Coordinates of C-alpha atoms in Angstrom, one line a residue:
M1 CA 0.0 -0.2 0.0
R2 CA 2.6 2.5 1.0
T3 CA 4.5 1.8 -2.3
T4 CA 1.3 2.6 -4.2
S5 CA 0.5 5.7 -2.5
T6 CA 4.2 7.0 -3.0
L7 CA 4.3 6.1 -6.6
Q8 CA 0.5 8.0 -6.9
K9 CA 2.2 11.2 -5.4
A10 CA 5.2 11.2 -7.7
V11 CA 3.2 10.8 -10.8
K12 CA 0.9 13.7 -9.5
F13 CA 4.2 15.6 -8.7
V14 CA 5.5 14.9 -12.4
N15 CA 2.0 15.9 -13.8
N16 CA 2.1 19.2 -11.7
C17 CA 5.4 20.1 -13.0
K18 CA 4.5 19.8 -16.6
Y19 CA 1.4 21.6 -16.2
I20 CA 3.6 24.6 -14.5
F21 CA 6.2 24.7 -17.0
S22 CA 3.5 24.2 -20.0
F23 CA 2.9 27.9 -20.2
K24 CA 4.7 30.0 -22.9
K25 CA 4.8 32.9 -20.6
N26 CA 7.0 30.7 -18.3
I27 CA 9.9 30.5 -20.6
F28 CA 12.0 32.8 -17.8
K29 CA 10.8 30.6 -15.1
K30 CA 11.8 27.4 -16.7
K31 CA 15.3 28.7 -17.3
L32 CA 15.5 29.9 -13.7
F33 CA 14.4 26.3 -12.6
L34 CA 16.9 25.0 -14.7
L35 CA 19.8 27.4 -13.6
L36 CA 19.0 27.0 -9.7
F37 CA 19.0 23.0 -10.4
F38 CA 22.3 23.2 -12.0
L39 CA 23.7 25.5 -9.4
I40 CA 22.4 23.4 -6.4
T41 CA 23.7 20.1 -8.0
T42 CA 27.2 21.7 -9.0
I43 CA 27.5 23.2 -5.4
S44 CA 26.6 20.1 -3.8
L45 CA 29.1 18.0 -6.1
A46 CA 31.9 20.4 -5.5
Q47 CA 31.4 20.3 -1.6
S48 CA 31.6 16.4 -1.4
G49 CA 34.7 16.4 -3.5
S50 CA 36.5 18.9 -1.5
C51 CA 36.7 17.2 2.0
S52 CA 39.6 14.2 1.7
A53 CA 42.5 13.8 4.0
T54 CA 44.9 11.2 5.4
L55 CA 45.9 10.8 9.1
I56 CA 48.7 8.4 9.7
V57 CA 51.5 7.7 12.3
E58 CA 54.9 8.6 11.1
N59 CA 56.8 5.8 10.0
N60 CA 54.0 3.4 10.3
G61 CA 54.5 3.4 14.2
N62 CA 50.7 2.4 15.4
I63 CA 52.3 -0.1 17.8
R64 CA 54.6 0.8 20.8
S65 CA 55.3 0.2 24.2
T66 CA 55.6 2.8 26.8
P67 CA 56.8 3.2 30.6
L68 CA 54.1 4.6 33.0
D69 CA 55.5 8.4 32.5
G70 CA 53.9 8.1 28.9
T71 CA 55.2 8.3 25.2
Y72 CA 54.6 10.3 22.1
Y73 CA 53.1 9.1 18.5
S74 CA 54.2 11.5 15.7
M75 CA 51.1 11.9 13.7
I76 CA 50.8 13.5 9.9
L77 CA 47.7 14.9 8.8
T78 CA 47.0 15.7 5.4
N79 CA 44.5 17.6 3.6
S80 CA 43.9 16.1 0.0
G81 CA 40.9 17.9 -0.6
S82 CA 40.4 20.6 -3.1
S83 CA 39.9 23.5 -0.5
E84 CA 41.2 24.6 3.0
D85 CA 39.5 22.5 5.8
T86 CA 39.7 22.5 9.7
F87 CA 39.6 19.1 11.2
I88 CA 38.6 18.7 14.8
L89 CA 40.8 16.2 16.6
S90 CA 39.3 13.5 19.0
S91 CA 40.3 10.1 20.7
K92 CA 38.2 7.4 21.5
N93 CA 39.0 4.0 23.5
V94 CA 38.3 1.4 21.2
N95 CA 39.5 -1.6 23.6
A96 CA 36.3 -3.5 22.9
S97 CA 36.4 -3.5 19.2
C98 CA 40.2 -3.8 18.4
S99 CA 42.6 -7.0 18.5
N100 CA 45.9 -6.7 20.4
T101 CA 48.6 -7.1 17.9
D102 CA 50.2 -10.1 20.0
G103 CA 46.6 -12.0 19.8
S104 CA 46.2 -11.7 23.5
S105 CA 42.7 -11.2 24.6
T106 CA 41.4 -7.6 24.9
S107 CA 39.5 -8.0 28.0
G108 CA 42.5 -7.1 30.2
N109 CA 43.0 -4.0 28.1
V110 CA 43.2 -0.8 29.8
T111 CA 42.3 2.8 29.3
I112 CA 45.1 5.8 28.7
N113 CA 45.0 9.2 28.4
T114 CA 45.4 11.1 25.1
D115 CA 46.2 14.8 24.4
F116 CA 47.1 16.4 21.2
I117 CA 50.2 18.8 20.8
D118 CA 52.1 20.6 18.2
Y119 CA 56.0 20.9 17.9
G120 CA 56.1 23.7 20.5
R121 CA 53.9 21.5 23.2
N122 CA 50.9 23.7 22.8
S123 CA 47.7 22.1 23.2
L124 CA 45.8 21.2 20.0
S125 CA 42.0 20.5 19.4
E126 CA 42.0 21.3 15.5
I127 CA 44.1 21.9 12.8
T128 CA 43.3 24.1 9.7
L129 CA 45.2 23.1 6.4
S130 CA 45.4 24.2 2.9
A131 CA 44.7 22.0 0.0
G132 CA 47.3 19.6 -0.2
Q133 CA 48.9 20.9 3.1
S134 CA 50.3 18.4 5.6
L135 CA 51.0 19.0 9.4
N136 CA 53.0 16.9 11.8
F137 CA 51.5 16.9 15.3
Y138 CA 51.7 14.4 18.0
V139 CA 49.5 12.3 20.2
H140 CA 50.8 12.3 23.9
I141 CA 49.9 9.2 25.8
T142 CA 50.0 9.5 29.7
I143 CA 48.9 6.4 31.8
P144 CA 46.6 7.1 34.7
A145 CA 47.7 6.4 38.2
N146 CA 47.2 2.7 39.2
T147 CA 46.9 1.3 35.8
T148 CA 47.7 -2.4 35.5
V149 CA 51.1 -3.0 33.8
Q150 CA 51.8 -5.2 31.1
R151 CA 48.5 -4.6 29.4
W152 CA 47.5 -3.2 26.0
S153 CA 45.3 -0.2 25.1
C154 CA 43.5 0.7 21.8
S155 CA 43.0 4.4 21.1
Q156 CA 41.3 5.6 17.9
I157 CA 42.6 9.1 16.8
T158 CA 40.0 10.8 14.4
A159 CA 40.1 14.0 12.2
T160 CA 36.5 15.3 11.5
S161 CA 36.3 17.7 8.7
K162 CA 34.5 20.9 9.5
N163 CA 33.3 21.4 5.9
C164 CA 31.8 18.1 5.6
S165 CA 30.6 17.0 8.9
S166 CA 30.0 13.4 7.9
Y167 CA 33.7 13.1 6.6
A168 CA 36.4 11.7 9.1
V169 CA 39.8 9.9 8.8
D170 CA 41.1 7.8 11.7
T171 CA 43.8 5.3 12.7
V172 CA 44.1 3.4 15.8
L173 CA 47.2 3.5 18.2
H174 CA 47.8 0.1 19.8
T175 CA 49.9 0.9 23.1
Y176 CA 51.6 -1.6 25.6
I177 CA 52.3 -0.5 29.1
I178 CA 55.4 -2.1 30.1
N179 CA 56.5 -3.2 33.5
P180 CA 59.0 -0.8 34.8
V181 CA 60.7 -3.3 37.0
N182 CA 61.2 -5.3 34.2
D183 CA 62.8 -2.6 32.1

């Protein structure tokens, strides 16, 4: 029933459009309608093609161990889109959905803290890049007090476009907290 009703509405809409644009006086309106349709389509396609980026850990170093005082991951964000864009940085614990690189169970994984900083150790929350531009920044990992050692943690690092809010790039960091007694 719902499909028939929708089809009937679509046929009625098409017939109404035919009627509206069939008058000879509406030549200007026809051209205006086509021009607006063309502009809306062009803008929408141009915007969707302008959002593109890559987010990688320098030297493919997504896996590392850290002592209790923490570590740094060197990241590279590249705007491969066709216009300037600002990317909002975020981090999420994904222990439940990642797999540890040594094959161990993720049930014992721990939660760690992440901060984003630039080369001058200034805090970052977003990065603005011109088309084709890249920027290096760091994810600073710190270990909360009383965290169990000899455990893994998986953190998903995400850069979300402000131009296209549904576009984001991410990568997962696998951090192993070492036992300082064994080091």
